[in-house]
């Protein structure tokens, strides 16, 4: 048999058709974050075992809009921008495993197929959606400035229904861009068996985080946030009881793999709690 190549399908003789290249993956983008509180029981419903709710502020949620440009080590995608640029909106909660606090993405929508493929590998539950956010620019009147008074809008829709919208007005510099998405990620990687009654072909809990990170100044602000019902989505079940805060930050991130914490047989890798 002829050898085939590629990080993910389709695998070919050259590997050029693979939907995504091998890591590391590099990201540069604008993040607009709104943090809010909901009923902690509604967060707990989204945490499969062996995860448990976070010990502090278990009802805290972050919804984050991101306008990304990404590439592999070769950076060739940057000269073919359709392969580099995409937008996403993701919802993050916090959880606990073996006494350590993690962040976890419970919902995420993206607008490119290669971003969905990366999510399959990383454990992000990505779906297609329509995502838009106001872009900053230092000149002219068609964009806000990154500074006090800058006003940004963001929307999310999927399957022809609007799911969320936000307006953020920047107020002052901030040391961080929130606390909910501030931990390593704890995600499940799952693949059902091809046999109707067979056990999952893949079922594991993994930890991942940034292999590299740099960022510009963070700005805090005030936010208006609305979530909407949809027959095919459950985002609105995380009913907003209180807006905690809002942030804008430009970041650069490198992702280069993670490690297994637990698998379907109950085997766990000891986690350093430091």
Short mmCIF file of C-alpha atoms in Angstrom, two decimals, residues 40-263:
data_model
loop_
_atom_site.label_atom_id
_atom_site.label_comp_id
_atom_site.label_asym_id
_atom_site.label_seq_id
_atom_site.Cartn_x
_atom_site.Cartn_y
_atom_site.Cartn_z
CA UNK A 40 -24.68 27.35 39.24
CA UNK A 41 -26.91 24.31 38.67
CA UNK A 42 -27.06 25.17 34.96
CA UNK A 43 -23.27 25.18 34.77
CA UNK A 44 -23.09 21.88 36.68
CA UNK A 45 -25.37 20.29 34.06
CA UNK A 46 -22.63 20.86 31.48
CA UNK A 47 -19.85 19.16 33.45
CA UNK A 48 -19.59 15.43 32.73
CA UNK A 49 -17.62 13.21 35.08
CA UNK A 50 -15.04 13.19 36.45
CA UNK A 51 -15.33 17.00 36.50
CA UNK A 52 -16.98 18.87 39.37
CA UNK A 53 -18.16 22.49 39.72
CA UNK A 54 -15.56 25.08 40.73
CA UNK A 55 -15.40 25.63 44.47
CA UNK A 56 -15.58 29.43 44.13
CA UNK A 57 -18.17 31.31 42.08
CA UNK A 58 -19.42 28.16 40.30
CA UNK A 59 -22.03 30.12 38.33
CA UNK A 60 -19.51 32.41 36.62
CA UNK A 61 -19.53 32.30 32.80
CA UNK A 62 -17.57 34.08 30.07
CA UNK A 63 -18.80 34.58 26.53
CA UNK A 64 -15.94 35.59 24.26
CA UNK A 65 -15.95 36.87 20.70
CA UNK A 66 -12.65 36.47 18.84
CA UNK A 67 -11.52 37.78 15.46
CA UNK A 68 -8.54 35.54 14.64
CA UNK A 69 -5.73 35.22 12.14
CA UNK A 70 -3.93 31.88 12.50
CA UNK A 71 -1.21 29.84 10.85
CA UNK A 72 1.19 26.93 11.18
CA UNK A 73 4.95 27.27 11.65
CA UNK A 74 5.40 27.85 7.93
CA UNK A 75 3.14 30.95 8.06
CA UNK A 76 2.15 30.20 4.46
CA UNK A 77 -1.53 30.64 5.34
CA UNK A 78 -0.99 34.35 5.99
CA UNK A 79 -0.36 34.90 2.27
CA UNK A 80 -3.58 33.03 1.44
CA UNK A 81 -5.86 34.78 3.96
CA UNK A 82 -8.92 32.59 3.36
CA UNK A 83 -6.93 29.83 5.09
CA UNK A 84 -5.88 32.06 8.00
CA UNK A 85 -8.76 34.29 9.01
CA UNK A 86 -11.83 33.23 10.95
CA UNK A 87 -14.13 34.35 13.75
CA UNK A 88 -15.52 32.49 16.71
CA UNK A 89 -17.72 32.94 19.76
CA UNK A 90 -17.17 30.62 22.71
CA UNK A 91 -18.64 30.13 26.16
CA UNK A 92 -16.36 29.22 29.06
CA UNK A 93 -17.09 28.07 32.60
CA UNK A 94 -14.84 26.88 35.40
CA UNK A 95 -14.65 23.41 36.88
CA UNK A 96 -12.56 21.25 39.18
CA UNK A 97 -10.61 18.01 38.71
CA UNK A 98 -8.64 16.43 41.55
CA UNK A 99 -8.81 19.69 43.48
CA UNK A 100 -7.45 21.88 40.69
CA UNK A 101 -9.47 24.60 38.96
CA UNK A 102 -9.76 24.49 35.18
CA UNK A 103 -11.54 26.50 32.50
CA UNK A 104 -13.78 24.58 30.09
CA UNK A 105 -15.38 25.59 26.82
CA UNK A 106 -18.97 24.31 26.86
CA UNK A 107 -20.23 25.93 23.63
CA UNK A 108 -18.36 27.36 20.64
CA UNK A 109 -19.28 28.50 17.14
CA UNK A 110 -16.83 29.22 14.31
CA UNK A 111 -17.19 30.23 10.66
CA UNK A 112 -14.52 28.07 8.96
CA UNK A 113 -14.15 24.31 8.52
CA UNK A 114 -10.47 24.24 9.48
CA UNK A 115 -11.38 25.75 12.87
CA UNK A 116 -13.90 22.94 13.45
CA UNK A 117 -11.20 20.38 12.61
CA UNK A 118 -8.82 21.88 15.13
CA UNK A 119 -11.61 21.71 17.71
CA UNK A 120 -12.05 17.99 17.10
CA UNK A 121 -8.40 17.49 17.96
CA UNK A 122 -8.40 19.84 20.97
CA UNK A 123 -11.73 18.79 22.50
CA UNK A 124 -13.58 22.04 21.74
CA UNK A 125 -17.27 21.37 20.86
CA UNK A 126 -17.20 23.53 17.72
CA UNK A 127 -20.20 24.15 15.44
CA UNK A 128 -20.69 26.42 12.45
CA UNK A 129 -22.11 29.86 13.15
CA UNK A 130 -22.20 33.46 12.00
CA UNK A 131 -20.01 35.66 14.20
CA UNK A 132 -19.36 39.38 13.94
CA UNK A 133 -17.68 41.98 16.15
CA UNK A 134 -16.69 45.60 15.78
CA UNK A 135 -13.05 46.01 14.77
CA UNK A 136 -10.89 48.74 16.28
CA UNK A 137 -8.80 51.07 14.13
CA UNK A 138 -6.67 54.08 15.01
CA UNK A 139 -7.91 56.29 12.14
CA UNK A 140 -11.20 57.61 10.81
CA UNK A 141 -14.71 57.53 12.16
CA UNK A 142 -15.67 54.02 11.02
CA UNK A 143 -14.07 52.22 13.98
CA UNK A 144 -13.74 52.68 17.75
CA UNK A 145 -10.40 53.31 19.43
CA UNK A 146 -8.96 50.95 22.04
CA UNK A 147 -9.39 53.28 24.98
CA UNK A 148 -11.86 54.94 27.28
CA UNK A 149 -15.20 55.43 25.52
CA UNK A 150 -14.52 52.91 22.76
CA UNK A 151 -17.75 51.08 22.01
CA UNK A 152 -17.86 47.57 20.49
CA UNK A 153 -20.77 45.44 19.34
CA UNK A 154 -20.81 41.68 18.84
CA UNK A 155 -23.37 39.18 17.53
CA UNK A 156 -23.69 35.41 17.26
CA UNK A 157 -26.14 33.43 15.12
CA UNK A 158 -26.43 29.78 14.10
CA UNK A 159 -28.92 27.94 11.89
CA UNK A 160 -30.59 31.21 10.94
CA UNK A 161 -31.28 32.20 14.56
CA UNK A 162 -29.56 34.92 16.57
CA UNK A 163 -28.20 33.43 19.79
CA UNK A 164 -26.40 36.34 21.47
CA UNK A 165 -25.60 40.01 21.15
CA UNK A 166 -23.49 42.33 23.26
CA UNK A 167 -22.42 45.96 23.44
CA UNK A 168 -19.24 46.78 25.39
CA UNK A 169 -18.11 50.31 26.25
CA UNK A 170 -14.51 50.52 27.42
CA UNK A 171 -13.93 52.42 30.64
CA UNK A 172 -10.39 51.98 32.00
CA UNK A 173 -7.21 49.89 31.77
CA UNK A 174 -7.33 46.50 33.47
CA UNK A 175 -4.69 44.07 34.73
CA UNK A 176 -6.55 41.13 33.14
CA UNK A 177 -9.27 40.39 30.62
CA UNK A 178 -11.34 38.42 33.14
CA UNK A 179 -10.99 35.43 35.45
CA UNK A 180 -13.25 32.71 34.03
CA UNK A 181 -11.02 31.90 31.06
CA UNK A 182 -7.83 32.22 33.08
CA UNK A 183 -6.93 28.57 33.76
CA UNK A 184 -5.70 25.59 31.72
CA UNK A 185 -8.53 24.04 29.71
CA UNK A 186 -10.10 20.71 30.71
CA UNK A 187 -11.82 19.17 27.69
CA UNK A 188 -13.20 15.77 26.76
CA UNK A 189 -12.13 14.18 23.48
CA UNK A 190 -14.87 11.79 22.38
CA UNK A 191 -15.54 9.56 19.38
CA UNK A 192 -18.43 7.05 19.33
CA UNK A 193 -17.79 3.46 18.36
CA UNK A 194 -18.53 2.45 14.79
CA UNK A 195 -20.36 -0.57 16.30
CA UNK A 196 -23.91 0.39 17.42
CA UNK A 197 -23.52 -1.08 20.90
CA UNK A 198 -19.76 -0.73 21.25
CA UNK A 199 -17.91 1.42 23.79
CA UNK A 200 -16.56 4.78 22.62
CA UNK A 201 -13.55 4.53 20.37
CA UNK A 202 -12.12 7.55 22.21
CA UNK A 203 -13.20 8.96 25.56
CA UNK A 204 -10.64 10.93 27.54
CA UNK A 205 -10.25 14.10 29.58
CA UNK A 206 -7.31 16.24 28.53
CA UNK A 207 -5.57 19.38 29.75
CA UNK A 208 -4.21 21.99 27.38
CA UNK A 209 -3.08 25.58 27.47
CA UNK A 210 -0.95 28.11 25.69
CA UNK A 211 2.57 27.06 24.78
CA UNK A 212 3.26 30.75 24.21
CA UNK A 213 1.35 33.93 25.03
CA UNK A 214 1.75 37.67 24.58
CA UNK A 215 -0.81 40.42 24.79
CA UNK A 216 -1.44 44.11 24.58
CA UNK A 217 -3.03 46.21 27.32
CA UNK A 218 -6.36 44.95 28.61
CA UNK A 219 -9.30 47.32 28.95
CA UNK A 220 -12.30 46.85 31.22
CA UNK A 221 -15.73 48.23 30.47
CA UNK A 222 -19.46 48.01 30.87
CA UNK A 223 -21.59 45.54 28.94
CA UNK A 224 -25.10 44.86 27.79
CA UNK A 225 -25.65 41.18 26.98
CA UNK A 226 -28.68 39.35 25.60
CA UNK A 227 -29.08 35.62 24.95
CA UNK A 228 -31.87 34.26 22.74
CA UNK A 229 -33.78 30.99 22.51
CA UNK A 230 -33.32 28.64 19.57
CA UNK A 231 -34.86 25.25 18.77
CA UNK A 232 -31.41 23.75 18.17
CA UNK A 233 -29.25 25.50 20.78
CA UNK A 234 -29.19 25.77 24.59
CA UNK A 235 -27.07 28.86 25.19
CA UNK A 236 -30.05 30.83 26.55
CA UNK A 237 -30.43 28.21 29.32
CA UNK A 238 -27.40 29.92 30.90
CA UNK A 239 -29.70 32.77 31.89
CA UNK A 240 -27.87 35.99 32.73
CA UNK A 241 -28.57 36.92 36.36
CA UNK A 242 -25.76 39.46 36.69
CA UNK A 243 -23.14 40.95 34.38
CA UNK A 244 -19.78 40.82 36.17
CA UNK A 245 -17.65 42.76 33.70
CA UNK A 246 -16.42 43.19 30.16
CA UNK A 247 -13.00 43.38 28.54
CA UNK A 248 -11.14 43.96 25.28
CA UNK A 249 -7.62 42.72 24.57
CA UNK A 250 -5.43 41.91 21.61
CA UNK A 251 -3.49 38.67 22.09
CA UNK A 252 -1.04 36.29 20.47
CA UNK A 253 -1.20 32.59 21.39
CA UNK A 254 0.70 29.43 20.47
CA UNK A 255 -0.99 26.02 20.87
CA UNK A 256 1.12 22.89 20.75
CA UNK A 257 -0.71 19.98 22.33
CA UNK A 258 -1.77 18.92 25.80
CA UNK A 259 -1.82 15.88 28.05
CA UNK A 260 -4.28 13.21 29.10
CA UNK A 261 -5.78 13.51 32.60
CA UNK A 262 -8.28 10.62 32.55
CA UNK A 263 -9.73 8.04 30.17
#
